[in-house]
PDB file of C-alpha atoms in Angstrom:
ATOM      1  CA  MET A  28    -132.697 -58.685-233.018  1.00  0.00           C
ATOM      2  CA  TYR A  29    -131.765 -60.302-229.692  1.00  0.00           C
ATOM      3  CA  GLU A  30    -130.125 -57.116-228.439  1.00  0.00           C
ATOM      4  CA  SER A  31    -133.149 -54.986-229.291  1.00  0.00           C
ATOM      5  CA  LEU A  32    -135.454 -57.471-227.524  1.00  0.00           C
ATOM      6  CA  LYS A  33    -133.130 -57.411-224.514  1.00  0.00           C
ATOM      7  CA  ASP A  34    -133.121 -53.595-224.445  1.00  0.00           C
ATOM      8  CA  ILE A  35    -136.906 -53.500-224.678  1.00  0.00           C
ATOM      9  CA  GLY A  36    -137.088 -56.187-222.002  1.00  0.00           C
ATOM     10  CA  ASP A  37    -134.881 -54.114-219.705  1.00  0.00           C
ATOM     11  CA  ALA A  38    -137.180 -51.122-220.167  1.00  0.00           C
ATOM     12  CA  THR A  39    -140.086 -53.188-218.874  1.00  0.00           C
ATOM     13  CA  SER A  40    -138.840 -52.699-215.313  1.00  0.00           C
ATOM     14  CA  VAL A  41    -139.633 -48.983-215.588  1.00  0.00           C
ATOM     15  CA  VAL A  42    -143.097 -49.756-216.953  1.00  0.00           C
ATOM     16  CA  TYR A  43    -143.728 -52.305-214.179  1.00  0.00           C
ATOM     17  CA  ALA A  44    -142.793 -49.695-211.553  1.00  0.00           C
ATOM     18  CA  ALA A  45    -145.072 -47.124-213.180  1.00  0.00           C
ATOM     19  CA  LEU A  46    -147.935 -49.644-213.280  1.00  0.00           C
ATOM     20  CA  PHE A  47    -147.386 -50.463-209.610  1.00  0.00           C
ATOM     21  CA  LEU A  48    -147.443 -46.788-208.617  1.00  0.00           C
ATOM     22  CA  LEU A  49    -150.498 -46.165-210.772  1.00  0.00           C
ATOM     23  CA  ALA A  50    -152.379 -49.142-209.336  1.00  0.00           C
ATOM     24  CA  PHE A  51    -151.439 -48.249-205.772  1.00  0.00           C
ATOM     25  CA  PHE A  52    -152.413 -44.592-206.322  1.00  0.00           C
ATOM     26  CA  PHE A  53    -155.837 -45.448-207.715  1.00  0.00           C
ATOM     27  CA  GLU A  54    -156.653 -48.350-205.405  1.00  0.00           C
ATOM     28  CA  LYS A  55    -155.227 -46.651-202.293  1.00  0.00           C
ATOM     29  CA  LYS A  56    -154.842 -50.050-200.594  1.00  0.00           C
ATOM     30  CA  MET A  57    -153.121 -53.367-200.901  1.00  0.00           C
ATOM     31  CA  SER A  58    -154.898 -55.397-203.570  1.00  0.00           C
ATOM     32  CA  SER A  59    -154.150 -58.482-205.590  1.00  0.00           C
ATOM     33  CA  ALA A  60    -152.895 -56.371-208.497  1.00  0.00           C
ATOM     34  CA  THR A  61    -150.626 -54.249-206.297  1.00  0.00           C
ATOM     35  CA  VAL A  62    -149.215 -57.385-204.636  1.00  0.00           C
ATOM     36  CA  ALA A  63    -148.395 -58.937-208.011  1.00  0.00           C
ATOM     37  CA  LEU A  64    -146.903 -55.694-209.342  1.00  0.00           C
ATOM     38  CA  LEU A  65    -144.877 -55.176-206.155  1.00  0.00           C
ATOM     39  CA  VAL A  66    -143.377 -58.661-206.447  1.00  0.00           C
ATOM     40  CA  LEU A  67    -142.734 -58.052-210.155  1.00  0.00           C
ATOM     41  CA  CYS A  68    -140.882 -54.798-209.362  1.00  0.00           C
ATOM     42  CA  LEU A  69    -138.864 -56.403-206.559  1.00  0.00           C
ATOM     43  CA  THR A  70    -137.910 -59.244-208.879  1.00  0.00           C
ATOM     44  CA  LYS A  71    -136.728 -56.854-211.563  1.00  0.00           C
ATOM     45  CA  GLY A  72    -134.615 -55.020-208.989  1.00  0.00           C
ATOM     46  CA  ILE A  73    -133.068 -58.244-207.714  1.00  0.00           C
ATOM     47  CA  ALA A  74    -132.450 -59.391-211.300  1.00  0.00           C
ATOM     48  CA  ILE A  75    -130.621 -56.162-212.103  1.00  0.00           C
ATOM     49  CA  LEU A  76    -128.388 -56.679-209.053  1.00  0.00           C
ATOM     50  CA  LEU A  77    -127.734 -60.378-209.757  1.00  0.00           C
ATOM     51  CA  LEU A  78    -127.182 -60.158-213.505  1.00  0.00           C
ATOM     52  CA  PRO A  79    -123.515 -59.020-213.570  1.00  0.00           C
ATOM     53  CA  TYR A  80    -122.486 -61.660-211.023  1.00  0.00           C
ATOM     54  CA  LEU A  81    -124.422 -64.444-212.721  1.00  0.00           C
ATOM     55  CA  LEU A  82    -123.039 -63.493-216.149  1.00  0.00           C
ATOM     56  CA  THR A  83    -119.519 -63.789-214.751  1.00  0.00           C
ATOM     57  CA  VAL A  84    -120.240 -67.195-213.237  1.00  0.00           C
ATOM     58  CA  ALA A  85    -122.087 -68.512-216.313  1.00  0.00           C
ATOM     59  CA  SER A  86    -119.283 -67.474-218.664  1.00  0.00           C
ATOM     60  CA  GLU A  87    -116.908 -69.911-216.944  1.00  0.00           C
ATOM     61  CA  PRO A  88    -116.719 -73.462-218.311  1.00  0.00           C
ATOM     62  CA  GLY A  89    -118.451 -76.264-216.467  1.00  0.00           C
ATOM     63  CA  ILE A  90    -121.959 -77.528-216.001  1.00  0.00           C
ATOM     64  CA  HIS A  91    -122.107 -76.277-212.399  1.00  0.00           C
ATOM     65  CA  ASN A  92    -121.629 -72.719-213.662  1.00  0.00           C
ATOM     66  CA  LYS A  93    -124.504 -73.117-216.114  1.00  0.00           C
ATOM     67  CA  PHE A  94    -126.594 -74.550-213.300  1.00  0.00           C
ATOM     68  CA  ALA A  95    -125.755 -71.495-211.183  1.00  0.00           C
ATOM     69  CA  TRP A  96    -127.187 -69.290-213.971  1.00  0.00           C
ATOM     70  CA  TYR A  97    -130.343 -71.265-214.631  1.00  0.00           C
ATOM     71  CA  GLY A  98    -130.828 -72.413-211.039  1.00  0.00           C
ATOM     72  CA  SER A  99    -130.649 -68.861-209.710  1.00  0.00           C
ATOM     73  CA  TRP A 100    -133.300 -67.615-212.126  1.00  0.00           C
ATOM     74  CA  MET A 101    -135.532 -70.621-211.527  1.00  0.00           C
ATOM     75  CA  PHE A 102    -135.210 -70.189-207.761  1.00  0.00           C
ATOM     76  CA  LEU A 103    -136.069 -66.493-208.056  1.00  0.00           C
ATOM     77  CA  ASN A 104    -139.120 -67.312-210.197  1.00  0.00           C
ATOM     78  CA  VAL A 105    -140.412 -69.906-207.742  1.00  0.00           C
ATOM     79  CA  LEU A 106    -139.742 -67.515-204.860  1.00  0.00           C
ATOM     80  CA  CYS A 107    -141.869 -64.891-206.610  1.00  0.00           C
ATOM     81  CA  ILE A 108    -144.780 -67.301-206.989  1.00  0.00           C
ATOM     82  CA  VAL A 109    -144.495 -68.157-203.284  1.00  0.00           C
ATOM     83  CA  LEU A 110    -144.346 -64.456-202.335  1.00  0.00           C
ATOM     84  CA  ILE A 111    -147.440 -63.636-204.379  1.00  0.00           C
ATOM     85  CA  SER A 112    -149.248 -66.540-202.741  1.00  0.00           C
ATOM     86  CA  LYS A 113    -148.082 -65.668-199.204  1.00  0.00           C
ATOM     87  CA  PHE A 114    -149.046 -61.977-199.582  1.00  0.00           C
ATOM     88  CA  HIS A 115    -152.500 -63.013-200.748  1.00  0.00           C
ATOM     89  CA  ILE A 116    -152.963 -65.450-197.889  1.00  0.00           C
ATOM     90  CA  ALA A 117    -151.568 -63.099-195.235  1.00  0.00           C
ATOM     91  CA  ASN A 118    -153.776 -60.200-196.356  1.00  0.00           C
ATOM     92  CA  GLN A 119    -156.758 -62.462-197.136  1.00  0.00           C
ATOM     93  CA  ILE A 120    -156.916 -61.162-200.692  1.00  0.00           C
ATOM     94  CA  ARG A 121    -158.578 -63.087-203.491  1.00  0.00           C
ATOM     95  CA  ALA A 122    -156.217 -63.581-206.435  1.00  0.00           C
ATOM     96  CA  SER A 123    -157.069 -61.391-209.404  1.00  0.00           C
ATOM     97  CA  LYS A 124    -156.409 -62.049-213.065  1.00  0.00           C
ATOM     98  CA  VAL A 125    -153.355 -59.806-212.757  1.00  0.00           C
ATOM     99  CA  ALA A 126    -151.853 -61.979-210.008  1.00  0.00           C
ATOM    100  CA  LEU A 127    -152.692 -65.169-211.886  1.00  0.00           C
ATOM    101  CA  THR A 128    -151.164 -63.799-215.106  1.00  0.00           C
ATOM    102  CA  VAL A 129    -147.956 -62.728-213.359  1.00  0.00           C
ATOM    103  CA  SER A 130    -147.724 -66.087-211.571  1.00  0.00           C
ATOM    104  CA  LEU A 131    -148.247 -67.952-214.845  1.00  0.00           C
ATOM    105  CA  ALA A 132    -145.493 -65.840-216.416  1.00  0.00           C
ATOM    106  CA  TYR A 133    -143.133 -66.972-213.644  1.00  0.00           C
ATOM    107  CA  VAL A 134    -144.166 -70.579-214.285  1.00  0.00           C
ATOM    108  CA  ALA A 135    -143.436 -70.074-217.996  1.00  0.00           C
ATOM    109  CA  PHE A 136    -140.033 -68.518-217.213  1.00  0.00           C
ATOM    110  CA  THR A 137    -139.143 -71.468-214.996  1.00  0.00           C
ATOM    111  CA  ILE A 138    -140.193 -74.064-217.581  1.00  0.00           C
ATOM    112  CA  ILE A 139    -138.316 -72.302-220.385  1.00  0.00           C
ATOM    113  CA  GLN A 140    -135.172 -72.003-218.264  1.00  0.00           C
ATOM    114  CA  ALA A 141    -135.362 -75.647-217.171  1.00  0.00           C
ATOM    115  CA  ILE A 142    -135.763 -76.849-220.769  1.00  0.00           C
ATOM    116  CA  ASP A 143    -132.854 -74.719-221.974  1.00  0.00           C
ATOM    117  CA  PHE A 144    -130.643 -75.902-219.106  1.00  0.00           C
ATOM    118  CA  ILE A 145    -131.462 -79.550-219.823  1.00  0.00           C
ATOM    119  CA  ASP A 146    -130.747 -78.955-223.510  1.00  0.00           C
ATOM    120  CA  ARG A 147    -127.391 -77.348-222.788  1.00  0.00           C
ATOM    121  CA  ALA A 148    -126.432 -79.874-220.109  1.00  0.00           C
ATOM    122  CA  THR A 149    -127.325 -83.021-222.051  1.00  0.00           C
ATOM    123  CA  LEU A 150    -127.502 -82.437-225.788  1.00  0.00           C
ATOM    124  CA  ASP A 151    -125.373 -79.284-225.866  1.00  0.00           C
ATOM    125  CA  ASN A 152    -126.669 -78.409-229.313  1.00  0.00           C
ATOM    126  CA  GLY A 153    -128.213 -75.036-228.434  1.00  0.00           C
ATOM    127  CA  PHE A 154    -131.503 -76.068-230.009  1.00  0.00           C
ATOM    128  CA  PHE A 155    -133.539 -74.189-227.390  1.00  0.00           C
ATOM    129  CA  ALA A 156    -131.099 -71.273-227.039  1.00  0.00           C
ATOM    130  CA  THR A 157    -132.874 -69.131-229.634  1.00  0.00           C
ATOM    131  CA  ALA A 158    -136.276 -69.870-228.124  1.00  0.00           C
ATOM    132  CA  TYR A 159    -134.872 -69.012-224.684  1.00  0.00           C
ATOM    133  CA  GLN A 160    -133.343 -65.732-225.858  1.00  0.00           C
ATOM    134  CA  ILE A 161    -136.538 -64.627-227.588  1.00  0.00           C
ATOM    135  CA  SER A 162    -139.192 -65.926-225.194  1.00  0.00           C
ATOM    136  CA  ILE A 163    -137.985 -64.367-221.932  1.00  0.00           C
ATOM    137  CA  PRO A 164    -138.049 -60.735-223.171  1.00  0.00           C
ATOM    138  CA  THR A 165    -141.194 -61.428-225.202  1.00  0.00           C
ATOM    139  CA  ILE A 166    -143.042 -62.657-222.113  1.00  0.00           C
ATOM    140  CA  ASN A 167    -141.812 -59.620-220.176  1.00  0.00           C
ATOM    141  CA  ILE A 168    -143.074 -57.301-222.902  1.00  0.00           C
ATOM    142  CA  GLY A 169    -146.334 -59.201-223.358  1.00  0.00           C
ATOM    143  CA  LEU A 170    -147.098 -58.975-219.652  1.00  0.00           C
ATOM    144  CA  ILE A 171    -147.529 -55.201-219.875  1.00  0.00           C
ATOM    145  CA  PRO A 172    -150.698 -55.091-222.001  1.00  0.00           C
ATOM    146  CA  LEU A 173    -152.107 -58.138-220.193  1.00  0.00           C
ATOM    147  CA  ILE A 174    -151.586 -56.525-216.792  1.00  0.00           C
ATOM    148  CA  CYS A 175    -153.114 -53.267-218.019  1.00  0.00           C
ATOM    149  CA  TYR A 176    -156.133 -55.010-219.502  1.00  0.00           C
ATOM    150  CA  PHE A 177    -156.858 -57.218-216.486  1.00  0.00           C
ATOM    151  CA  TRP A 178    -156.213 -54.435-213.964  1.00  0.00           C
ATOM    152  CA  LEU A 179    -158.484 -51.999-215.798  1.00  0.00           C
ATOM    153  CA  GLN A 180    -161.129 -54.710-216.107  1.00  0.00           C
ATOM    154  CA  ASP A 181    -161.008 -55.395-212.355  1.00  0.00           C
ATOM    155  CA  PHE A 182    -160.834 -51.692-211.519  1.00  0.00           C
ATOM    156  CA  ARG A 183    -163.907 -51.026-213.651  1.00  0.00           C
ATOM    157  CA  LYS A 184    -165.832 -53.828-211.927  1.00  0.00           C
ATOM    158  CA  VAL A 185    -165.022 -52.403-208.505  1.00  0.00           C
ATOM    159  CA  ALA A 186    -165.898 -48.861-209.597  1.00  0.00           C
ATOM    160  CA  LEU A 187    -169.244 -49.996-211.013  1.00  0.00           C
ATOM    161  CA  HIS A 188    -169.950 -52.069-207.920  1.00  0.00           C
ATOM    162  CA  ASN A 189    -169.229 -49.101-205.653  1.00  0.00           C
ATOM    163  CA  ARG A 190    -171.722 -47.019-207.646  1.00  0.00           C
ATOM    164  CA  GLY A 191    -174.319 -49.740-207.276  1.00  0.00           C
ATOM    165  CA  ILE A 192    -174.269 -50.716-210.963  1.00  0.00           C
ATOM    166  CA  LYS A 193    -173.830 -54.391-211.764  1.00  0.00           C
TER     167      LYS A 193
END
């Protein structure tokens, strides 16, 4: 089950890229949704590059190696939240539900990773390991319909507003 969730989770990067291209094509400008999707795509790319190295480090014994695994992912998640915020501020864009949802997903990733690291570093009973292994891909998969729903909702509002319908 974990492997199938991981495989599905890996496929989300292709869907995120397609959603970004679709949003950018239809909106034809930088928007809150395109900012969030761009950061999401960049994160997936960085994660793909970091994963083999971090797996090698994390497979070694020692708490510092586990911290390298969890700390790297938590740092990347926090960096993504900062990037989404900075892009919005720099471009004077109001945060959409898409950006808020993606940012909340990064917050959830960070909390889950911190809890699992604390569990492994202190109790070392693996109590949260199953929750960690299931929740990360599940959140990645669950983001897709949420992003689609909120983006289409916002896109519809803008389209109706441009037609003069409220």
